[in-house]
XYZ file of C-alpha atoms in Angstrom:
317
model
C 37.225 18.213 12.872
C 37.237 22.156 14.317
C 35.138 23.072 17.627
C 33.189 25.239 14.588
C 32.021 22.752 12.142
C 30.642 20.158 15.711
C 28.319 22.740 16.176
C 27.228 22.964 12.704
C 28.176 26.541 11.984
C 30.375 28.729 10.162
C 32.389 31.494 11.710
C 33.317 32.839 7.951
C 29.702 32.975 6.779
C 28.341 37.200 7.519
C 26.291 38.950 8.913
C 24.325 40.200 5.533
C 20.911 41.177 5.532
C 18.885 37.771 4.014
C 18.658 39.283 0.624
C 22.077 39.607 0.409
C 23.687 36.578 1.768
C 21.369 34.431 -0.834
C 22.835 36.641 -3.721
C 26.146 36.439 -2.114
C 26.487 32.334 -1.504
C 23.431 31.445 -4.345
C 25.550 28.655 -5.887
C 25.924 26.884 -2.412
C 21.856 27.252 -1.853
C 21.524 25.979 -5.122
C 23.534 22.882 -4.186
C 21.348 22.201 -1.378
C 18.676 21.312 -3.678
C 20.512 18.443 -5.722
C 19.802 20.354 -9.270
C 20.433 17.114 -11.027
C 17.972 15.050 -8.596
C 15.135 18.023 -9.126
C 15.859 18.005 -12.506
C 15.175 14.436 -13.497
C 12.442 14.152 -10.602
C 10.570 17.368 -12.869
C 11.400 15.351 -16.294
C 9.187 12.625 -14.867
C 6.771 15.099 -13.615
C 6.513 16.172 -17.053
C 6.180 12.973 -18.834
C 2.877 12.268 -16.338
C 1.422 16.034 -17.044
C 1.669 15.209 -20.371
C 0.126 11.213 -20.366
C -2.508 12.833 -18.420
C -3.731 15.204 -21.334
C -2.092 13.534 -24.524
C -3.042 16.255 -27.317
C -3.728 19.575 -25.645
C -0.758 21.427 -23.376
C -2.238 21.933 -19.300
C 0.231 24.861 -19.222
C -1.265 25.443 -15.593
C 0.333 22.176 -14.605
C 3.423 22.196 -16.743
C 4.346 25.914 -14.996
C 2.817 26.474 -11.746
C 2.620 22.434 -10.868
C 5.812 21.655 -11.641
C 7.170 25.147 -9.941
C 6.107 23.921 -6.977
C 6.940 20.409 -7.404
C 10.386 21.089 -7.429
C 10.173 23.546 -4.699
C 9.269 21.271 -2.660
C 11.961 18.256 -3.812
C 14.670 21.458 -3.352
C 13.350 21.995 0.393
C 13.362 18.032 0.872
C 16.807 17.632 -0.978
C 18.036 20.438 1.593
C 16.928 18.618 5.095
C 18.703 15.943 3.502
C 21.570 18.254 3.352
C 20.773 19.333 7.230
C 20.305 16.042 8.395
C 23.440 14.220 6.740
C 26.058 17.251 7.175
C 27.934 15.162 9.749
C 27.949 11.964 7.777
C 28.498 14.503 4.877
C 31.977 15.783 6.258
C 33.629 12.287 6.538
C 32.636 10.788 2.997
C 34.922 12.123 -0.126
C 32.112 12.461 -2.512
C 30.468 14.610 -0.323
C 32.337 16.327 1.684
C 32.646 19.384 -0.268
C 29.115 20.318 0.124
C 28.063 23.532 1.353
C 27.707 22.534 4.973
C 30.229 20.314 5.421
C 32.635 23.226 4.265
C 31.389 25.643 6.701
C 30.111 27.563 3.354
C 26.134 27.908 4.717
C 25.355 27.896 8.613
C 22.557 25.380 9.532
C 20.004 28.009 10.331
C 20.591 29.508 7.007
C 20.143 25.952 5.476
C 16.984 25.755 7.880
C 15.250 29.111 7.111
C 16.411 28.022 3.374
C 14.665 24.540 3.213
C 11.341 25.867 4.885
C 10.939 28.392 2.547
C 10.996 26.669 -0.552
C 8.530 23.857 1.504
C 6.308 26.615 2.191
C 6.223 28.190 -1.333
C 6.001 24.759 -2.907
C 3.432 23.328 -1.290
C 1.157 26.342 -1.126
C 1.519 26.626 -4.646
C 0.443 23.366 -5.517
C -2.395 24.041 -3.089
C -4.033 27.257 -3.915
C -2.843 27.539 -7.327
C -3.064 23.640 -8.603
C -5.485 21.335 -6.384
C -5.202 20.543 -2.755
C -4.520 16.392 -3.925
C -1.211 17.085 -5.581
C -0.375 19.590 -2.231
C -0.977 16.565 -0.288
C 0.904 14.226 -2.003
C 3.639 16.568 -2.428
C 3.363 17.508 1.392
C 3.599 13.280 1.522
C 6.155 12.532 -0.615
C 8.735 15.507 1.075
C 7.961 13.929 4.483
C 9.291 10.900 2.964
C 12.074 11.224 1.910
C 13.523 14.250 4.066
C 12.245 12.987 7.658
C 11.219 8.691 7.319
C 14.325 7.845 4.837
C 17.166 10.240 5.465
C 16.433 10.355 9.535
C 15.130 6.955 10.678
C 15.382 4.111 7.366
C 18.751 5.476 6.167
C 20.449 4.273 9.328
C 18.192 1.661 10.123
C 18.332 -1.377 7.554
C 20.082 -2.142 4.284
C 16.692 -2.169 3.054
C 16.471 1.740 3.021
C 16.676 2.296 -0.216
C 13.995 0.172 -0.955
C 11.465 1.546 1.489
C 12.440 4.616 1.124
C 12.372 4.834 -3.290
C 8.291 5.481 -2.584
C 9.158 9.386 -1.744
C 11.255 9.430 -5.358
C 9.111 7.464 -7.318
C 6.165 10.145 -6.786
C 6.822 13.057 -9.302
C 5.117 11.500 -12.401
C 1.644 10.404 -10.024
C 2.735 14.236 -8.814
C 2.376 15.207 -12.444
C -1.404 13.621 -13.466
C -2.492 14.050 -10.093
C -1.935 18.445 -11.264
C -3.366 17.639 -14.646
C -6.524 15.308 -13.695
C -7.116 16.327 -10.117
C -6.927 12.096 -9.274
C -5.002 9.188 -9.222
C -4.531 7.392 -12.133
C -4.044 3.860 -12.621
C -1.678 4.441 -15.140
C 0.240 6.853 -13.257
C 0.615 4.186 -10.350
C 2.544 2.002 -13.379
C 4.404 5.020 -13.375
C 5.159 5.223 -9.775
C 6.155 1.320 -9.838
C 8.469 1.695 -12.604
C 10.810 4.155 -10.710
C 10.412 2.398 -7.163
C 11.674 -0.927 -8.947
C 14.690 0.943 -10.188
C 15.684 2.918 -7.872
C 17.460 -0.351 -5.714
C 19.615 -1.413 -8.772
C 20.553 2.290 -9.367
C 22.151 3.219 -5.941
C 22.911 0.000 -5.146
C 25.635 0.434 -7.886
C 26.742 3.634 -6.286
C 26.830 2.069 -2.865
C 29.141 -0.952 -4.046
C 31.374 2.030 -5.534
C 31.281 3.848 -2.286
C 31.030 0.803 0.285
C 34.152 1.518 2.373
C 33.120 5.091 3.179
C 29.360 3.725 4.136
C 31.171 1.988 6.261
C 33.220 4.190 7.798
C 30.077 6.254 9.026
C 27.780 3.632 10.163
C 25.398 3.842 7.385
C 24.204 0.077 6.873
C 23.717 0.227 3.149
C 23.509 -3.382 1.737
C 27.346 -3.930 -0.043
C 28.502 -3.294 3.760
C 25.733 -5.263 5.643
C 25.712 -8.236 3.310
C 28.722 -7.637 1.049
C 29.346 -7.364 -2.505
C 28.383 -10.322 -3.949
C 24.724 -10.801 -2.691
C 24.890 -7.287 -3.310
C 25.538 -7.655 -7.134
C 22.686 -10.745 -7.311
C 20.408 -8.274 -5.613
C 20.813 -5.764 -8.492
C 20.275 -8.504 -10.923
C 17.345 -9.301 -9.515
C 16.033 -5.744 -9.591
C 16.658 -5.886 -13.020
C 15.501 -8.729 -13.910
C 12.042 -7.547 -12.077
C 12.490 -3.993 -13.941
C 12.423 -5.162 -17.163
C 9.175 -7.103 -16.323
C 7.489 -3.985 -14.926
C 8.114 -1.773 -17.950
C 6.260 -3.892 -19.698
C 2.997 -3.170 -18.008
C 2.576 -0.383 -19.634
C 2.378 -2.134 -23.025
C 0.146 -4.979 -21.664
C -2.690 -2.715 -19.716
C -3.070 -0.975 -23.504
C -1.129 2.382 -21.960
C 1.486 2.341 -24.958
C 1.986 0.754 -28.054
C 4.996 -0.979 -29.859
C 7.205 2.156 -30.145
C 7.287 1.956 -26.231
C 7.796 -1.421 -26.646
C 10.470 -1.630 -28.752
C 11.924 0.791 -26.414
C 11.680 -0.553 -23.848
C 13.136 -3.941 -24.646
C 15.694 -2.277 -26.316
C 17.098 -0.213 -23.049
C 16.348 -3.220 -20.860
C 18.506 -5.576 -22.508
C 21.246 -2.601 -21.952
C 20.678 -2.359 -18.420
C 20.393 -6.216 -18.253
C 24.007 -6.423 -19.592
C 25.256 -4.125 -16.832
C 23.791 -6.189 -14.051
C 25.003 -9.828 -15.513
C 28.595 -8.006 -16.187
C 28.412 -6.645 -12.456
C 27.734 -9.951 -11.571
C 30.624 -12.062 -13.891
C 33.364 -9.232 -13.504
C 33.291 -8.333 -10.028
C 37.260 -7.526 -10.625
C 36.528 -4.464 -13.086
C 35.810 -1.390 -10.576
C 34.668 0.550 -13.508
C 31.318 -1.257 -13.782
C 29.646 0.097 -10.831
C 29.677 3.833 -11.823
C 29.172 2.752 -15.260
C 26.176 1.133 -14.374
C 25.282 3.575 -11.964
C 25.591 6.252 -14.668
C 23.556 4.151 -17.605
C 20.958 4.085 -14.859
C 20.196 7.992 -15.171
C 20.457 7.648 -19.085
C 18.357 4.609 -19.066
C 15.104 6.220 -16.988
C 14.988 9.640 -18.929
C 14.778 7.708 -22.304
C 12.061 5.144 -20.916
C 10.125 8.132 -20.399
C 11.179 10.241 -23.240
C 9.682 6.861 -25.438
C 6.898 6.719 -23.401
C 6.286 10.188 -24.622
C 6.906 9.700 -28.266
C 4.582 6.480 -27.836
C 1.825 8.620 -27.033
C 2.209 11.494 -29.315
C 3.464 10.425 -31.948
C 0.506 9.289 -33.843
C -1.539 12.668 -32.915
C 1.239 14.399 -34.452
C 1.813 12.081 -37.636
C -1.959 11.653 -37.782
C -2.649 14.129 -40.235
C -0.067 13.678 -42.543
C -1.421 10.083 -42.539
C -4.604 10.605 -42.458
């Protein structure tokens, strides 16, 4: 590795005035944010705005609040970025990143990340309600500073700790709408922290040699793949379970239901396959990628659980 890219810099990136640069290298500042991650982190957002106020549209919520929501996930996704650059350069899936590649300096991904902190969380403050700032303000420190600098290197159990910080947006999302914390919204919150383990735990098998390679104990290298593959079962096993809640506390009704039974028994076949055909290296991505798929239709149904009868009702009626 070059003299340059030690010291975190980049002797090709210029001297432009700050307008200019982020015109000039916009795609690699967008890539600091982990678009995908923002995007399904807002989706769940979404789906809690709209639990929160089933029938009427809090557009104040659904534009400013989740504005600044993602903000905010963009300037934690982007310490990530800062933090990990190192680790970044020596791992094939991520080595192409903008830092990595010399494409961004550090200071620019610096000035970048506390910009979009700023302007997120002083959006959700003045513009919102000071609760949602401050579990924004909570949830960024999270993940960007107590995961990716100190749990991420610490135990195998990092993931698990550390899925609180991504399992915030929908509590993120009726906190804008409602001003408090829901119990609902906490079923919400548990649903994602119990999948997030089984979901890059997949990845992590896929990916355990280069973990390995750079010191980061994720649990395929710390306890190998097997107990790795029972842990996912496990998770869910214990997922399933939890999605259920939702239909037992009276939150949803049997569309959810159905729904939810439905995708779990999908997910459940990827964990017991995992598990019985640890020879197949397709399974782990596969699984990995059903895991996306999987939590943006558990929320979509939740959706069409709850407003579905207010917009059948009158046809019904």
């Amino acid at each position: 590795m070059s003299r340059t890219l030690e010291a975190g810099s980049n002797p090709t990136a210029d001297q432009a005035p700050p307008l200019q640069h982020l015109l000039q290298h916009w795609r690699d500042y967008y890539e600091l944010t982990k678009p995908g991650v923002v995007a399904l982190m807002v989706f769940t957002a979404i789906v809690g705005q709209l639990l929160a106020s089933p029938g009427t549209l809090p557009w104040n919520a659904l534009i400013v609040g989740n504005l600044g929501i993602a903000l905010a996930a963009g300037s934690a996704a982007a310490i990530n970025h800062l933090v990990d650059w190192r680790v970044d350069a020596r791992m094939k899936r991520t080595q192409g990143r903008p830092l990595p590649t010399g494409h961004l300096r550090t200071t620019h991904a610096m000035a970048f990340a506390g910009t979009l902190g700023i302007a997120g969380l002083g959006l959700l403050f003045f513009a919102v309600n000071p609760l949602t700032a401050y579990l924004t303000f909570g949830s960024l420190i999270g993940y960007a500073f107590i995961y990716t600098l100190y749990l991420k290197r610490a135990t195998p159990q990092n993931i698990v700790i550390g899925g609180a910080a991504g399992a915030a947006p929908p509590v993120l999302g009726w906190v804008a709408v409602t001003g408090t914390i829901d119990p609902h919204a906490l079923l919400l919150f548990l649903i994602i922290f119990v999948w997030t383990p089984p979901h890059f735990w997949a990845l992590a098998i896929h990916r355990r040699e280069e973990y390995a390679s750079v010191d980061i104990p994720m649990l395929p290298v710390t306890h190998g793949d097997r107990y790795t593959r029972w842990q996912i079962l496990f998770y869910t096993l214990l997922l399933v379970g939890v999605t259920l809640l939702p239909f037992a506390t009276g939150m949803s009704g049997l569309v959810y239901l159905a729904g939810a039974l439905v995708l779990g028994a999908r997910y459940l076949y990827y964990g017991i396959a995992m598990l019985r055909r640890p020879e197949d290296p397709s399974l782990p991505m596969r699984s990995f990628g059903f895991s996306i798929v999987y939590l943006m239709a558990l929320f979509a149904v939740l959706l069409v659980d709850a407003y579905l009868p207010i917009v059948i009702g009158p046809f019904i009626g």
